[in-house]
Amino acid sequence: MGNLCTCFSPKTPVKTKKPAKSLQGNSQTGPNSSNRWTRIRSTRKDTHDAMIHEQALAAAILFRQHQQQNGSDSGSFPFDRSVSLRYPNGSGSKKTQLPRSSSSRARSLTDPLLQPHQLVNRDIKLDDLETNHFVLVHGGGFGAWCWYKTIALLEEGGFKVTAIDLAGSGIDSFDTNGITSLSQYVKPLTDFLEKLADGEKTILVGHDFGGACISYAMELFPLKVSKAIFVAAAMLTNGQSTLNMFSQKAGSSDLMQQAQIFVYANGNNHPPTAINLDKSLLRDLLFNQSPSKDVALASVSMRSIPFAPVLEKLSLSDIKYGTVRRFYIETSEDNAIPITLQESMINSSPPEKVFRLKGADHSPFFSKPQALHKLLVDISKIPST
């Protein structure tokens, strides 16, 4: 990105007029020859103008007759809008076609490109749901921007969507190196939940490190969370930190460890303040099944991950965190949190139900947006037991 390409359209060849041929057999021109040719040219021009006038008059007469035949004297001409109409199902002469993806990547059968009305059962009314408000929480280094496909699909389906930028993430201006606690990092989310009216509920969706963030919020505001959905996320137990969770998959050839670049903003004699990810490894680590355009977006949008919140152990209770209904969405082709680690977290703290996105990498909002959307909607419709 950053290359500026300028396209030059080919020049249209200029046609040169051939010089008029001289009249042969009349080398001498009389004194009145110029006037004679002027009269000829003038006569031809008058004839041409008369023809144009007659054609315009005939067109006007036909236009007026057409108006009278259609019973319209208002001067308005009926406009054929067929080129701009979208034919609904079962109507129109054209067959409804599914929209094509703008990605050059071949679409997987596990992630069909469907319209929102095809993903949501028509007999389900959003007003009948406990809540139709999704709150999307990004993972470490990401921002609200990563949910752009999910936001569009949910909103087109009639859902209310809020995507949060955690502290030092996305467009939040806070310096990542200055974040010293999980509560400080999650403050944009907790502030949002705190301002919700009493009785208003949400569906929290956490990705990656965002799983620990929504767990923290569930402990603080259990009555404002209808369901919690962990998408390839850190689903921790009481007293566990995200670093503890990742240490379960330690290995000398681990791609995550290779990609980590620690930032020591307070000097090398102090603990790291943040973690950057090697951009040359981003595709293999996070986006191994995602379209190139989304990888490019992430490469210019991702920011540092604050280190202190990753170290902090969560305090989760059964009477608060434990009362919120939890669901987990596994990603089968995940190189950041492998499926074995996801299943380990699930076994340690079983959620109500587990779903799996086949062929999804660590970023299913890029690699499987349609399938992810369908699961989110399906979970929103699961009634209380």
GROMACS .gro file of C-alpha atoms in nm:
model
  385
    1MET     CA    1   0.000   0.000   0.000
    2GLY     CA    2   0.121   0.349  -0.055
    3ASN     CA    3   0.212   0.312  -0.420
    4LEU     CA    4   0.044   0.577  -0.623
    5CYS     CA    5  -0.042   0.462  -0.973
    6THR     CA    6  -0.135   0.709  -1.241
    7CYS     CA    7  -0.318   0.577  -1.543
    8PHE     CA    8  -0.286   0.750  -1.874
    9SER     CA    9  -0.556   0.687  -2.128
   10PRO     CA   10  -0.426   0.645  -2.485
   11LYS     CA   11  -0.450   0.954  -2.694
   12THR     CA   12  -0.720   0.952  -2.958
   13PRO     CA   13  -0.560   0.979  -3.298
   14VAL     CA   14  -0.636   1.309  -3.465
   15LYS     CA   15  -0.778   1.277  -3.816
   16THR     CA   16  -0.644   1.530  -4.062
   17LYS     CA   17  -0.863   1.647  -4.342
   18LYS     CA   18  -0.740   1.586  -4.690
   19PRO     CA   19  -0.691   1.900  -4.893
   20ALA     CA   20  -0.973   1.969  -5.135
   21LYS     CA   21  -0.903   1.865  -5.487
   22SER     CA   22  -0.870   2.144  -5.738
   23LEU     CA   23  -1.116   2.150  -6.023
   24GLN     CA   24  -0.962   2.021  -6.335
   25GLY     CA   25  -1.025   2.165  -6.677
   26ASN     CA   26  -1.081   2.512  -6.538
   27SER     CA   27  -0.747   2.658  -6.451
   28GLN     CA   28  -0.882   3.006  -6.471
   29THR     CA   29  -1.148   3.139  -6.238
   30GLY     CA   30  -1.383   3.405  -6.349
   31PRO     CA   31  -1.472   3.707  -6.140
   32ASN     CA   32  -1.806   3.554  -6.029
   33SER     CA   33  -1.680   3.202  -5.952
   34SER     CA   34  -1.641   3.271  -5.577
   35ASN     CA   35  -2.000   3.392  -5.546
   36ARG     CA   36  -2.122   3.090  -5.742
   37TRP     CA   37  -1.957   2.843  -5.498
   38THR     CA   38  -2.080   3.041  -5.200
   39ARG     CA   39  -2.438   3.012  -5.331
   40ILE     CA   40  -2.398   2.633  -5.375
   41ARG     CA   41  -2.263   2.585  -5.021
   42SER     CA   42  -2.536   2.806  -4.878
   43THR     CA   43  -2.807   2.610  -5.061
   44ARG     CA   44  -2.674   2.278  -4.929
   45LYS     CA   45  -2.661   2.416  -4.572
   46ASP     CA   46  -3.019   2.548  -4.594
   47THR     CA   47  -3.140   2.209  -4.720
   48HIS     CA   48  -2.963   2.030  -4.432
   49ASP     CA   49  -3.111   2.269  -4.172
   50ALA     CA   50  -3.457   2.218  -4.316
   51MET     CA   51  -3.423   1.843  -4.287
   52ILE     CA   52  -3.318   1.867  -3.921
   53HIS     CA   53  -3.612   2.098  -3.852
   54GLU     CA   54  -3.856   1.856  -4.012
   55GLN     CA   55  -3.714   1.562  -3.815
   56ALA     CA   56  -3.738   1.752  -3.486
   57LEU     CA   57  -4.098   1.851  -3.566
   58ALA     CA   58  -4.190   1.490  -3.648
   59ALA     CA   59  -4.031   1.371  -3.322
   60ALA     CA   60  -4.226   1.630  -3.125
   61ILE     CA   61  -4.554   1.520  -3.288
   62LEU     CA   62  -4.482   1.154  -3.209
   63PHE     CA   63  -4.391   1.244  -2.851
   64ARG     CA   64  -4.720   1.431  -2.807
   65GLN     CA   65  -4.921   1.144  -2.956
   66HIS     CA   66  -4.751   0.903  -2.717
   67GLN     CA   67  -4.851   1.121  -2.421
   68GLN     CA   68  -5.213   1.138  -2.536
   69GLN     CA   69  -5.229   0.760  -2.585
   70ASN     CA   70  -5.111   0.712  -2.229
   71GLY     CA   71  -5.359   0.964  -2.095
   72SER     CA   72  -5.096   1.204  -1.974
   73ASP     CA   73  -5.107   1.573  -2.053
   74SER     CA   74  -4.878   1.677  -1.772
   75GLY     CA   75  -4.576   1.671  -1.995
   76SER     CA   76  -4.408   1.394  -1.796
   77PHE     CA   77  -4.274   1.102  -1.989
   78PRO     CA   78  -4.294   0.757  -1.831
   79PHE     CA   79  -3.942   0.646  -1.734
   80ASP     CA   80  -3.834   0.285  -1.763
   81ARG     CA   81  -3.656   0.215  -1.435
   82SER     CA   82  -3.585  -0.148  -1.507
   83VAL     CA   83  -3.211  -0.088  -1.502
   84SER     CA   84  -3.223   0.050  -1.149
   85LEU     CA   85  -3.482  -0.179  -0.992
   86ARG     CA   86  -3.386  -0.466  -0.765
   87TYR     CA   87  -3.622  -0.751  -0.828
   88PRO     CA   88  -3.746  -0.911  -0.506
   89ASN     CA   89  -3.784  -1.285  -0.477
   90GLY     CA   90  -4.066  -1.418  -0.693
   91SER     CA   91  -4.120  -1.100  -0.892
   92GLY     CA   92  -3.976  -0.940  -1.200
   93SER     CA   93  -3.849  -1.095  -1.515
   94LYS     CA   94  -3.495  -1.126  -1.394
   95LYS     CA   95  -3.379  -1.401  -1.165
   96THR     CA   96  -3.247  -1.291  -0.827
   97GLN     CA   97  -2.874  -1.346  -0.809
   98LEU     CA   98  -2.664  -1.356  -0.497
   99PRO     CA   99  -2.415  -1.070  -0.473
  100ARG     CA  100  -2.060  -1.146  -0.565
  101SER     CA  101  -1.773  -1.101  -0.325
  102SER     CA  102  -1.523  -0.829  -0.400
  103SER     CA  103  -1.248  -1.064  -0.286
  104SER     CA  104  -1.040  -1.244  -0.546
  105ARG     CA  105  -1.018  -1.543  -0.311
  106ALA     CA  106  -1.240  -1.834  -0.404
  107ARG     CA  107  -1.533  -1.847  -0.163
  108SER     CA  108  -1.554  -2.153   0.058
  109LEU     CA  109  -1.869  -2.361   0.069
  110THR     CA  110  -1.855  -2.329   0.447
  111ASP     CA  111  -1.893  -1.952   0.416
  112PRO     CA  112  -2.160  -1.894   0.146
  113LEU     CA  113  -2.234  -1.535   0.055
  114LEU     CA  114  -2.595  -1.485   0.160
  115GLN     CA  115  -2.823  -1.193   0.218
  116PRO     CA  116  -2.912  -1.108   0.581
  117HIS     CA  117  -3.277  -1.207   0.524
  118GLN     CA  118  -3.155  -1.549   0.418
  119LEU     CA  119  -2.954  -1.589   0.737
  120VAL     CA  120  -3.229  -1.486   0.978
  121ASN     CA  121  -3.551  -1.686   0.994
  122ARG     CA  122  -3.834  -1.464   0.881
  123ASP     CA  123  -4.067  -1.602   1.146
  124ILE     CA  124  -3.836  -1.475   1.421
  125LYS     CA  125  -3.904  -1.118   1.525
  126LEU     CA  126  -3.620  -0.923   1.678
  127ASP     CA  127  -3.862  -0.777   1.932
  128ASP     CA  128  -3.919  -1.129   2.064
  129LEU     CA  129  -3.551  -1.169   2.155
  130GLU     CA  130  -3.428  -1.094   2.504
  131THR     CA  131  -3.199  -0.838   2.340
  132ASN     CA  132  -3.096  -0.752   1.986
  133HIS     CA  133  -2.797  -0.541   2.092
  134PHE     CA  134  -2.453  -0.685   2.015
  135VAL     CA  135  -2.143  -0.533   2.175
  136LEU     CA  136  -1.829  -0.637   1.988
  137VAL     CA  137  -1.494  -0.639   2.171
  138HIS     CA  138  -1.176  -0.681   1.966
  139GLY     CA  139  -0.865  -0.879   2.054
  140GLY     CA  140  -0.513  -0.768   2.136
  141GLY     CA  141  -0.368  -0.530   1.877
  142PHE     CA  142  -0.698  -0.506   1.689
  143GLY     CA  143  -0.963  -0.235   1.708
  144ALA     CA  144  -1.330  -0.185   1.638
  145TRP     CA  145  -1.234  -0.165   1.270
  146CYS     CA  146  -1.181  -0.542   1.250
  147TRP     CA  147  -1.558  -0.602   1.289
  148TYR     CA  148  -1.659  -0.400   0.983
  149LYS     CA  149  -1.810  -0.697   0.797
  150THR     CA  150  -1.990  -0.827   1.106
  151ILE     CA  151  -2.127  -0.480   1.185
  152ALA     CA  152  -2.268  -0.442   0.833
  153LEU     CA  153  -2.432  -0.785   0.831
  154LEU     CA  154  -2.587  -0.748   1.176
  155GLU     CA  155  -2.718  -0.398   1.111
  156GLU     CA  156  -2.866  -0.502   0.777
  157GLY     CA  157  -3.046  -0.777   0.967
  158GLY     CA  158  -3.201  -0.521   1.203
  159PHE     CA  159  -2.971  -0.572   1.501
  160LYS     CA  160  -2.819  -0.293   1.705
  161VAL     CA  161  -2.441  -0.307   1.711
  162THR     CA  162  -2.177  -0.131   1.920
  163ALA     CA  163  -1.809  -0.195   1.848
  164ILE     CA  164  -1.575  -0.086   2.125
  165ASP     CA  165  -1.223   0.051   2.092
  166LEU     CA  166  -1.043  -0.050   2.410
  167ALA     CA  167  -0.784   0.185   2.561
  168GLY     CA  168  -0.491   0.241   2.327
  169SER     CA  169  -0.662   0.049   2.047
  170GLY     CA  170  -0.819   0.147   1.716
  171ILE     CA  171  -0.875   0.522   1.719
  172ASP     CA  172  -0.845   0.555   2.097
  173SER     CA  173  -0.566   0.806   2.156
  174PHE     CA  174  -0.428   0.661   2.481
  175ASP     CA  175  -0.064   0.552   2.473
  176THR     CA  176  -0.052   0.173   2.494
  177ASN     CA  177   0.274   0.187   2.692
  178GLY     CA  178   0.094   0.380   2.966
  179ILE     CA  179  -0.169   0.111   3.036
  180THR     CA  180  -0.085  -0.054   3.369
  181SER     CA  181  -0.394  -0.262   3.451
  182LEU     CA  182  -0.676  -0.461   3.295
  183SER     CA  183  -0.936  -0.221   3.440
  184GLN     CA  184  -0.766   0.068   3.261
  185TYR     CA  185  -0.754  -0.124   2.935
  186VAL     CA  186  -1.121  -0.229   2.955
  187LYS     CA  187  -1.248   0.111   3.075
  188PRO     CA  188  -1.416   0.206   2.742
  189LEU     CA  189  -1.623  -0.113   2.768
  190THR     CA  190  -1.711  -0.081   3.136
  191ASP     CA  191  -1.800   0.288   3.089
  192PHE     CA  192  -2.036   0.191   2.808
  193LEU     CA  193  -2.208  -0.080   3.013
  194GLU     CA  194  -2.235   0.146   3.315
  195LYS     CA  195  -2.427   0.405   3.115
  196LEU     CA  196  -2.686   0.157   2.993
  197ALA     CA  197  -3.032   0.200   3.139
  198ASP     CA  198  -3.143  -0.037   3.413
  199GLY     CA  199  -3.288  -0.352   3.263
  200GLU     CA  200  -3.115  -0.300   2.926
  201LYS     CA  201  -2.920  -0.608   2.825
  202THR     CA  202  -2.653  -0.679   2.567
  203ILE     CA  203  -2.483  -0.973   2.397
  204LEU     CA  204  -2.107  -0.941   2.454
  205VAL     CA  205  -1.882  -1.084   2.184
  206GLY     CA  206  -1.513  -1.111   2.264
  207HIS     CA  207  -1.232  -1.211   2.028
  208ASP     CA  208  -0.883  -1.321   2.130
  209PHE     CA  209  -0.774  -1.120   2.438
  210GLY     CA  210  -1.118  -0.960   2.420
  211GLY     CA  211  -1.243  -1.279   2.587
  212ALA     CA  212  -1.065  -1.184   2.909
  213CYS     CA  213  -1.201  -0.831   2.871
  214ILE     CA  214  -1.566  -0.937   2.846
  215SER     CA  215  -1.512  -1.177   3.138
  216TYR     CA  216  -1.397  -0.882   3.346
  217ALA     CA  217  -1.706  -0.686   3.240
  218MET     CA  218  -1.938  -0.980   3.312
  219GLU     CA  219  -1.813  -0.986   3.671
  220LEU     CA  220  -1.894  -0.615   3.709
  221PHE     CA  221  -2.226  -0.600   3.520
  222PRO     CA  222  -2.384  -0.948   3.510
  223LEU     CA  223  -2.736  -0.806   3.492
  224LYS     CA  224  -2.655  -0.612   3.177
  225VAL     CA  225  -2.521  -0.911   2.984
  226SER     CA  226  -2.774  -1.153   2.836
  227LYS     CA  227  -2.518  -1.378   2.668
  228ALA     CA  228  -2.140  -1.384   2.625
  229ILE     CA  229  -1.988  -1.523   2.307
  230PHE     CA  230  -1.618  -1.612   2.298
  231VAL     CA  231  -1.481  -1.617   1.943
  232ALA     CA  232  -1.139  -1.787   1.933
  233ALA     CA  233  -1.098  -1.607   2.263
  234ALA     CA  234  -0.932  -1.636   2.602
  235MET     CA  235  -1.201  -1.790   2.823
  236LEU     CA  236  -1.026  -1.798   3.158
  237THR     CA  237  -1.103  -1.943   3.497
  238ASN     CA  238  -1.089  -1.765   3.831
  239GLY     CA  239  -0.733  -1.668   3.921
  240GLN     CA  240  -0.599  -1.727   3.570
  241SER     CA  241  -0.426  -1.472   3.347
  242THR     CA  242  -0.407  -1.462   2.971
  243LEU     CA  243  -0.033  -1.522   2.992
  244ASN     CA  244  -0.102  -1.839   3.193
  245MET     CA  245  -0.337  -1.956   2.922
  246PHE     CA  246  -0.087  -1.897   2.642
  247SER     CA  247   0.192  -2.065   2.839
  248GLN     CA  248   0.003  -2.392   2.799
  249LYS     CA  249   0.115  -2.403   2.435
  250ALA     CA  250   0.476  -2.300   2.483
  251GLY     CA  251   0.722  -2.441   2.233
  252SER     CA  252   1.051  -2.344   2.074
  253SER     CA  253   0.895  -2.336   1.727
  254ASP     CA  254   0.574  -2.167   1.834
  255LEU     CA  255   0.468  -1.910   1.574
  256MET     CA  256   0.321  -1.677   1.836
  257GLN     CA  257   0.649  -1.659   2.025
  258GLN     CA  258   0.836  -1.595   1.702
  259ALA     CA  259   0.605  -1.307   1.614
  260GLN     CA  260   0.620  -1.129   1.951
  261ILE     CA  261   0.834  -0.817   1.977
  262PHE     CA  262   0.848  -0.673   2.330
  263VAL     CA  263   0.852  -0.297   2.383
  264TYR     CA  264   1.046  -0.156   2.679
  265ALA     CA  265   0.924   0.204   2.696
  266ASN     CA  266   1.053   0.239   3.056
  267GLY     CA  267   1.396   0.099   2.976
  268ASN     CA  268   1.543  -0.247   2.941
  269ASN     CA  269   1.582  -0.278   3.318
  270HIS     CA  270   1.204  -0.267   3.363
  271PRO     CA  271   0.929  -0.508   3.253
  272PRO     CA  272   0.794  -0.475   2.899
  273THR     CA  273   0.520  -0.218   2.849
  274ALA     CA  274   0.372  -0.356   2.528
  275ILE     CA  275   0.394  -0.626   2.264
  276ASN     CA  276   0.415  -0.574   1.891
  277LEU     CA  277   0.363  -0.847   1.633
  278ASP     CA  278   0.610  -0.897   1.349
  279LYS     CA  279   0.421  -0.780   1.041
  280SER     CA  280   0.601  -1.031   0.822
  281LEU     CA  281   0.435  -1.309   1.025
  282LEU     CA  282   0.087  -1.159   1.055
  283ARG     CA  283  -0.062  -1.355   0.767
  284ASP     CA  284   0.065  -1.691   0.891
  285LEU     CA  285  -0.026  -1.620   1.252
  286LEU     CA  286  -0.363  -1.443   1.234
  287PHE     CA  287  -0.489  -1.437   0.874
  288ASN     CA  288  -0.385  -1.764   0.707
  289GLN     CA  289  -0.735  -1.806   0.556
  290SER     CA  290  -0.828  -1.437   0.514
  291PRO     CA  291  -0.848  -1.226   0.195
  292SER     CA  292  -0.539  -1.025   0.107
  293LYS     CA  293  -0.726  -0.694   0.127
  294ASP     CA  294  -0.816  -0.762   0.492
  295VAL     CA  295  -0.458  -0.859   0.571
  296ALA     CA  296  -0.348  -0.528   0.420
  297LEU     CA  297  -0.606  -0.343   0.631
  298ALA     CA  298  -0.481  -0.512   0.947
  299SER     CA  299  -0.115  -0.449   0.868
  300VAL     CA  300  -0.171  -0.073   0.867
  301SER     CA  301  -0.428  -0.065   1.149
  302MET     CA  302  -0.300  -0.293   1.425
  303ARG     CA  303  -0.141  -0.136   1.730
  304SER     CA  304   0.066  -0.256   2.023
  305ILE     CA  305  -0.083  -0.489   2.284
  306PRO     CA  306  -0.048  -0.356   2.642
  307PHE     CA  307   0.158  -0.599   2.847
  308ALA     CA  308   0.031  -0.542   3.203
  309PRO     CA  309  -0.330  -0.653   3.135
  310VAL     CA  310  -0.201  -0.979   2.985
  311LEU     CA  311  -0.028  -1.056   3.316
  312GLU     CA  312  -0.327  -0.975   3.537
  313LYS     CA  313  -0.519  -1.261   3.693
  314LEU     CA  314  -0.897  -1.245   3.674
  315SER     CA  315  -1.121  -1.257   3.977
  316LEU     CA  316  -1.439  -1.433   3.864
  317SER     CA  317  -1.722  -1.542   4.094
  318ASP     CA  318  -2.006  -1.787   4.046
  319ILE     CA  319  -2.267  -1.539   4.170
  320LYS     CA  320  -2.176  -1.279   3.909
  321TYR     CA  321  -1.967  -1.406   3.618
  322GLY     CA  322  -2.110  -1.753   3.663
  323THR     CA  323  -2.469  -1.636   3.609
  324VAL     CA  324  -2.409  -1.516   3.254
  325ARG     CA  325  -2.479  -1.763   2.973
  326ARG     CA  326  -2.158  -1.838   2.783
  327PHE     CA  327  -2.105  -1.973   2.431
  328TYR     CA  328  -1.783  -2.055   2.251
  329ILE     CA  329  -1.706  -2.042   1.877
  330GLU     CA  330  -1.403  -2.248   1.779
  331THR     CA  331  -1.186  -2.169   1.477
  332SER     CA  332  -1.045  -2.485   1.324
  333GLU     CA  333  -0.751  -2.336   1.127
  334ASP     CA  334  -0.628  -2.106   1.405
  335ASN     CA  335  -0.251  -2.063   1.435
  336ALA     CA  336  -0.264  -1.809   1.720
  337ILE     CA  337  -0.490  -2.003   1.959
  338PRO     CA  338  -0.484  -2.357   1.817
  339ILE     CA  339  -0.795  -2.570   1.837
  340THR     CA  340  -0.629  -2.789   2.102
  341LEU     CA  341  -0.587  -2.489   2.331
  342GLN     CA  342  -0.942  -2.372   2.262
  343GLU     CA  343  -1.074  -2.714   2.363
  344SER     CA  344  -0.856  -2.708   2.674
  345MET     CA  345  -1.020  -2.383   2.786
  346ILE     CA  346  -1.364  -2.523   2.706
  347ASN     CA  347  -1.299  -2.833   2.914
  348SER     CA  348  -1.169  -2.625   3.206
  349SER     CA  349  -1.477  -2.403   3.212
  350PRO     CA  350  -1.754  -2.556   2.999
  351PRO     CA  351  -1.989  -2.304   2.833
  352GLU     CA  352  -2.354  -2.369   2.756
  353LYS     CA  353  -2.281  -2.464   2.396
  354VAL     CA  354  -1.985  -2.488   2.161
  355PHE     CA  355  -1.987  -2.411   1.787
  356ARG     CA  356  -1.712  -2.461   1.532
  357LEU     CA  357  -1.629  -2.258   1.224
  358LYS     CA  358  -1.469  -2.495   0.975
  359GLY     CA  359  -1.190  -2.345   0.771
  360ALA     CA  360  -1.171  -2.031   0.986
  361ASP     CA  361  -0.839  -1.881   1.091
  362HIS     CA  362  -0.787  -1.674   1.405
  363SER     CA  363  -0.983  -1.388   1.246
  364PRO     CA  364  -1.317  -1.534   1.135
  365PHE     CA  365  -1.465  -1.185   1.090
  366PHE     CA  366  -1.235  -1.173   0.786
  367SER     CA  367  -1.207  -1.537   0.677
  368LYS     CA  368  -1.566  -1.654   0.747
  369PRO     CA  369  -1.781  -1.342   0.797
  370GLN     CA  370  -2.106  -1.496   0.671
  371ALA     CA  371  -2.072  -1.814   0.874
  372LEU     CA  372  -1.973  -1.615   1.183
  373HIS     CA  373  -2.273  -1.388   1.136
  374LYS     CA  374  -2.507  -1.684   1.113
  375LEU     CA  375  -2.373  -1.829   1.439
  376LEU     CA  376  -2.408  -1.495   1.619
  377VAL     CA  377  -2.770  -1.466   1.507
  378ASP     CA  378  -2.842  -1.828   1.596
  379ILE     CA  379  -2.700  -1.779   1.946
  380SER     CA  380  -2.906  -1.463   1.994
  381LYS     CA  381  -3.220  -1.670   1.927
  382ILE     CA  382  -3.144  -1.945   2.181
  383PRO     CA  383  -3.418  -1.907   2.444
  384SER     CA  384  -3.364  -1.913   2.816
  385THR     CA  385  -3.376  -2.258   2.970
   0.00000   0.00000   0.00000
